[in-house]
Amino acid sequence: MNIQVVKSRKEFGNTVAADVTHRLREEIITCRLKPSEALKFEPLRSSFGVSFTTLREALTSLVADGLVVMEGQRGFHVAPATLEDLIDVTNARVLIEIDVLRQSIAKGGDEWEIAVMSALHRLGKIEERMSGSPAEDPSWRSAHKEFHQSLVGACGSPTLLSIRDSLYDRSERYRSLSAAYRPVSRDKTGEHRALMLAAVSRDSDQAIALIEKHIRSTTDNVIRYAKDVLGPVK
């Protein structure tokens, strides 16, 4: 279990539990904590330097997000990564993403357009400086998430955006698998630029077609190149 010790408990959240939740989420999303891996309290508590109560609070939060499962006397485990879950998360994410993106394009004003373009610009600047894989770069992952959030940021429904954010995080694990196993890289820069142009041009149909293709391409790559590492349904 390769967990980094938290250096600053206030770095990513207002509470210690929020900080630990963030760090654990990153470990799970990037597959440093493997699907179905047991999350043993003593090693985790020692690594993070927190109480059992704080650690349980963080893990319980991740259960609600679908990234961790609690199995009675067996305790907490990283949620398994399965073909069925991949397809289910993908289909649910496409439905939600299409809805919130369409609403965001319809309702977004000048500030929304500026936010979308700024987020893409930041992502591009990070990509220019990168030497390794984007999946291994925390700043790229953060900027990538920010860009996708900016596209839907004007939809006006906190409830739908909360569901959308949860599905995004669950799908990120599979994106990490896709990046690790596919033999050739995707033109993510071109895909993101096309999404931005369609959105700020208010071409809803084009933007929706592009976002669905963008999401399903990851799923297709996992099925094509990493299917053998997906576990069985329990």
mmCIF file with all atom_site columns, N, CA, C and O in Angstrom, residues 10 14 26 36 38 49 57 80 82 85 101 119 126 131 162 165 194 202 209 221 232:
data_model
loop_
_atom_site.group_PDB
_atom_site.id
_atom_site.type_symbol
_atom_site.label_atom_id
_atom_site.label_alt_id
_atom_site.label_comp_id
_atom_site.label_asym_id
_atom_site.label_entity_id
_atom_site.label_seq_id
_atom_site.pdbx_PDB_ins_code
_atom_site.Cartn_x
_atom_site.Cartn_y
_atom_site.Cartn_z
_atom_site.occupancy
_atom_site.B_iso_or_equiv
_atom_site.pdbx_formal_charge
_atom_site.auth_seq_id
_atom_site.auth_comp_id
_atom_site.auth_asym_id
_atom_site.auth_atom_id
_atom_site.pdbx_PDB_model_num
ATOM 1  N N  . LYS A 1 10  ? -4.385  21.223  6.116   1.00 0.00 ? 10  LYS A N  1
ATOM 2  C CA . LYS A 1 10  ? -5.301  22.257  5.647   1.00 0.00 ? 10  LYS A CA 1
ATOM 3  C C  . LYS A 1 10  ? -5.152  22.505  4.152   1.00 0.00 ? 10  LYS A C  1
ATOM 4  O O  . LYS A 1 10  ? -5.800  23.376  3.601   1.00 0.00 ? 10  LYS A O  1
ATOM 5  N N  . ASN A 1 14  ? -11.104 22.079  4.689   1.00 0.00 ? 14  ASN A N  1
ATOM 6  C CA . ASN A 1 14  ? -11.235 22.829  5.922   1.00 0.00 ? 14  ASN A CA 1
ATOM 7  C C  . ASN A 1 14  ? -11.120 21.943  7.148   1.00 0.00 ? 14  ASN A C  1
ATOM 8  O O  . ASN A 1 14  ? -11.052 22.432  8.262   1.00 0.00 ? 14  ASN A O  1
ATOM 9  N N  . GLU A 1 26  ? -7.548  10.552  -4.527  1.00 0.00 ? 26  GLU A N  1
ATOM 10 C CA . GLU A 1 26  ? -6.484  10.604  -5.535  1.00 0.00 ? 26  GLU A CA 1
ATOM 11 C C  . GLU A 1 26  ? -5.793  9.248   -5.686  1.00 0.00 ? 26  GLU A C  1
ATOM 12 O O  . GLU A 1 26  ? -5.499  8.818   -6.797  1.00 0.00 ? 26  GLU A O  1
ATOM 13 N N  . SER A 1 36  ? -10.463 -3.262  -5.453  1.00 0.00 ? 36  SER A N  1
ATOM 14 C CA . SER A 1 36  ? -10.728 -4.360  -4.504  1.00 0.00 ? 36  SER A CA 1
ATOM 15 C C  . SER A 1 36  ? -9.678  -4.476  -3.399  1.00 0.00 ? 36  SER A C  1
ATOM 16 O O  . SER A 1 36  ? -9.790  -5.361  -2.545  1.00 0.00 ? 36  SER A O  1
ATOM 17 N N  . ALA A 1 38  ? -7.860  -4.151  0.053   1.00 0.00 ? 38  ALA A N  1
ATOM 18 C CA . ALA A 1 38  ? -8.320  -3.913  1.416   1.00 0.00 ? 38  ALA A CA 1
ATOM 19 C C  . ALA A 1 38  ? -7.733  -2.615  1.951   1.00 0.00 ? 38  ALA A C  1
ATOM 20 O O  . ALA A 1 38  ? -6.538  -2.335  1.780   1.00 0.00 ? 38  ALA A O  1
ATOM 21 N N  . GLY A 1 49  ? -1.388  9.743   9.848   1.00 0.00 ? 49  GLY A N  1
ATOM 22 C CA . GLY A 1 49  ? -1.216  10.386  11.138  1.00 0.00 ? 49  GLY A CA 1
ATOM 23 C C  . GLY A 1 49  ? -2.500  10.950  11.699  1.00 0.00 ? 49  GLY A C  1
ATOM 24 O O  . GLY A 1 49  ? -2.524  12.054  12.265  1.00 0.00 ? 49  GLY A O  1
ATOM 25 N N  . GLU A 1 57  ? -14.438 8.460   8.993   1.00 0.00 ? 57  GLU A N  1
ATOM 26 C CA . GLU A 1 57  ? -15.243 9.513   8.373   1.00 0.00 ? 57  GLU A CA 1
ATOM 27 C C  . GLU A 1 57  ? -14.862 9.685   6.904   1.00 0.00 ? 57  GLU A C  1
ATOM 28 O O  . GLU A 1 57  ? -15.735 9.819   6.033   1.00 0.00 ? 57  GLU A O  1
ATOM 29 N N  . PRO A 1 80  ? -14.471 -2.484  -6.468  1.00 0.00 ? 80  PRO A N  1
ATOM 30 C CA . PRO A 1 80  ? -13.929 -3.257  -7.587  1.00 0.00 ? 80  PRO A CA 1
ATOM 31 C C  . PRO A 1 80  ? -14.132 -2.532  -8.909  1.00 0.00 ? 80  PRO A C  1
ATOM 32 O O  . PRO A 1 80  ? -15.061 -1.733  -9.061  1.00 0.00 ? 80  PRO A O  1
ATOM 33 N N  . THR A 1 82  ? -14.968 -3.339  -12.633 1.00 0.00 ? 82  THR A N  1
ATOM 34 C CA . THR A 1 82  ? -15.480 -4.425  -13.461 1.00 0.00 ? 82  THR A CA 1
ATOM 35 C C  . THR A 1 82  ? -16.004 -3.886  -14.786 1.00 0.00 ? 82  THR A C  1
ATOM 36 O O  . THR A 1 82  ? -16.296 -2.692  -14.913 1.00 0.00 ? 82  THR A O  1
ATOM 37 N N  . ASP A 1 85  ? -19.473 -2.482  -14.246 1.00 0.00 ? 85  ASP A N  1
ATOM 38 C CA . ASP A 1 85  ? -19.471 -1.167  -13.605 1.00 0.00 ? 85  ASP A CA 1
ATOM 39 C C  . ASP A 1 85  ? -19.017 -0.092  -14.585 1.00 0.00 ? 85  ASP A C  1
ATOM 40 O O  . ASP A 1 85  ? -19.587 1.000   -14.623 1.00 0.00 ? 85  ASP A O  1
ATOM 41 N N  . LEU A 1 101 ? -24.721 19.725  -19.906 1.00 0.00 ? 101 LEU A N  1
ATOM 42 C CA . LEU A 1 101 ? -24.019 20.496  -20.931 1.00 0.00 ? 101 LEU A CA 1
ATOM 43 C C  . LEU A 1 101 ? -25.010 21.286  -21.775 1.00 0.00 ? 101 LEU A C  1
ATOM 44 O O  . LEU A 1 101 ? -24.786 22.469  -22.087 1.00 0.00 ? 101 LEU A O  1
ATOM 45 N N  . ALA A 1 119 ? -10.122 27.908  -18.710 1.00 0.00 ? 119 ALA A N  1
ATOM 46 C CA . ALA A 1 119 ? -9.802  26.566  -18.222 1.00 0.00 ? 119 ALA A CA 1
ATOM 47 C C  . ALA A 1 119 ? -9.052  25.770  -19.279 1.00 0.00 ? 119 ALA A C  1
ATOM 48 O O  . ALA A 1 119 ? -8.100  25.036  -18.962 1.00 0.00 ? 119 ALA A O  1
ATOM 49 N N  . ILE A 1 126 ? -0.270  23.644  -19.119 1.00 0.00 ? 126 ILE A N  1
ATOM 50 C CA . ILE A 1 126 ? 0.268   22.522  -18.355 1.00 0.00 ? 126 ILE A CA 1
ATOM 51 C C  . ILE A 1 126 ? 0.757   21.427  -19.297 1.00 0.00 ? 126 ILE A C  1
ATOM 52 O O  . ILE A 1 126 ? 1.827   20.840  -19.097 1.00 0.00 ? 126 ILE A O  1
ATOM 53 N N  . SER A 1 131 ? 6.353   16.405  -19.365 1.00 0.00 ? 131 SER A N  1
ATOM 54 C CA . SER A 1 131 ? 7.297   15.503  -20.018 1.00 0.00 ? 131 SER A CA 1
ATOM 55 C C  . SER A 1 131 ? 6.857   14.048  -19.913 1.00 0.00 ? 131 SER A C  1
ATOM 56 O O  . SER A 1 131 ? 7.307   13.199  -20.672 1.00 0.00 ? 131 SER A O  1
ATOM 57 N N  . SER A 1 162 ? -23.787 17.703  -8.701  1.00 0.00 ? 162 SER A N  1
ATOM 58 C CA . SER A 1 162 ? -23.243 16.821  -7.676  1.00 0.00 ? 162 SER A CA 1
ATOM 59 C C  . SER A 1 162 ? -23.204 15.380  -8.167  1.00 0.00 ? 162 SER A C  1
ATOM 60 O O  . SER A 1 162 ? -22.206 14.666  -7.981  1.00 0.00 ? 162 SER A O  1
ATOM 61 N N  . ASP A 1 165 ? -20.468 15.119  -10.783 1.00 0.00 ? 165 ASP A N  1
ATOM 62 C CA . ASP A 1 165 ? -19.121 15.098  -10.211 1.00 0.00 ? 165 ASP A CA 1
ATOM 63 C C  . ASP A 1 165 ? -18.774 13.709  -9.671  1.00 0.00 ? 165 ASP A C  1
ATOM 64 O O  . ASP A 1 165 ? -17.634 13.234  -9.817  1.00 0.00 ? 165 ASP A O  1
ATOM 65 N N  . ALA A 1 194 ? -12.022 21.154  -29.581 1.00 0.00 ? 194 ALA A N  1
ATOM 66 C CA . ALA A 1 194 ? -13.270 21.019  -30.339 1.00 0.00 ? 194 ALA A CA 1
ATOM 67 C C  . ALA A 1 194 ? -14.489 21.178  -29.426 1.00 0.00 ? 194 ALA A C  1
ATOM 68 O O  . ALA A 1 194 ? -15.491 21.812  -29.801 1.00 0.00 ? 194 ALA A O  1
ATOM 69 N N  . ARG A 1 202 ? -22.252 27.919  -29.131 1.00 0.00 ? 202 ARG A N  1
ATOM 70 C CA . ARG A 1 202 ? -23.643 27.562  -28.815 1.00 0.00 ? 202 ARG A CA 1
ATOM 71 C C  . ARG A 1 202 ? -24.192 26.507  -29.762 1.00 0.00 ? 202 ARG A C  1
ATOM 72 O O  . ARG A 1 202 ? -25.390 26.472  -30.047 1.00 0.00 ? 202 ARG A O  1
ATOM 73 N N  . ALA A 1 209 ? -22.565 15.689  -29.149 1.00 0.00 ? 209 ALA A N  1
ATOM 74 C CA . ALA A 1 209 ? -21.967 14.574  -29.897 1.00 0.00 ? 209 ALA A CA 1
ATOM 75 C C  . ALA A 1 209 ? -20.500 14.390  -29.511 1.00 0.00 ? 209 ALA A C  1
ATOM 76 O O  . ALA A 1 209 ? -20.019 13.257  -29.341 1.00 0.00 ? 209 ALA A O  1
ATOM 77 N N  . ASN A 1 221 ? -11.437 2.148   -25.062 1.00 0.00 ? 221 ASN A N  1
ATOM 78 C CA . ASN A 1 221 ? -10.016 1.824   -24.887 1.00 0.00 ? 221 ASN A CA 1
ATOM 79 C C  . ASN A 1 221 ? -9.797  0.839   -23.747 1.00 0.00 ? 221 ASN A C  1
ATOM 80 O O  . ASN A 1 221 ? -8.948  -0.053  -23.844 1.00 0.00 ? 221 ASN A O  1
ATOM 81 N N  . PRO A 1 232 ? -14.042 -9.602  -11.650 1.00 0.00 ? 232 PRO A N  1
ATOM 82 C CA . PRO A 1 232 ? -15.413 -10.118 -11.784 1.00 0.00 ? 232 PRO A CA 1
ATOM 83 C C  . PRO A 1 232 ? -16.367 -9.374  -10.879 1.00 0.00 ? 232 PRO A C  1
ATOM 84 O O  . PRO A 1 232 ? -15.963 -8.794  -9.869  1.00 0.00 ? 232 PRO A O  1
#
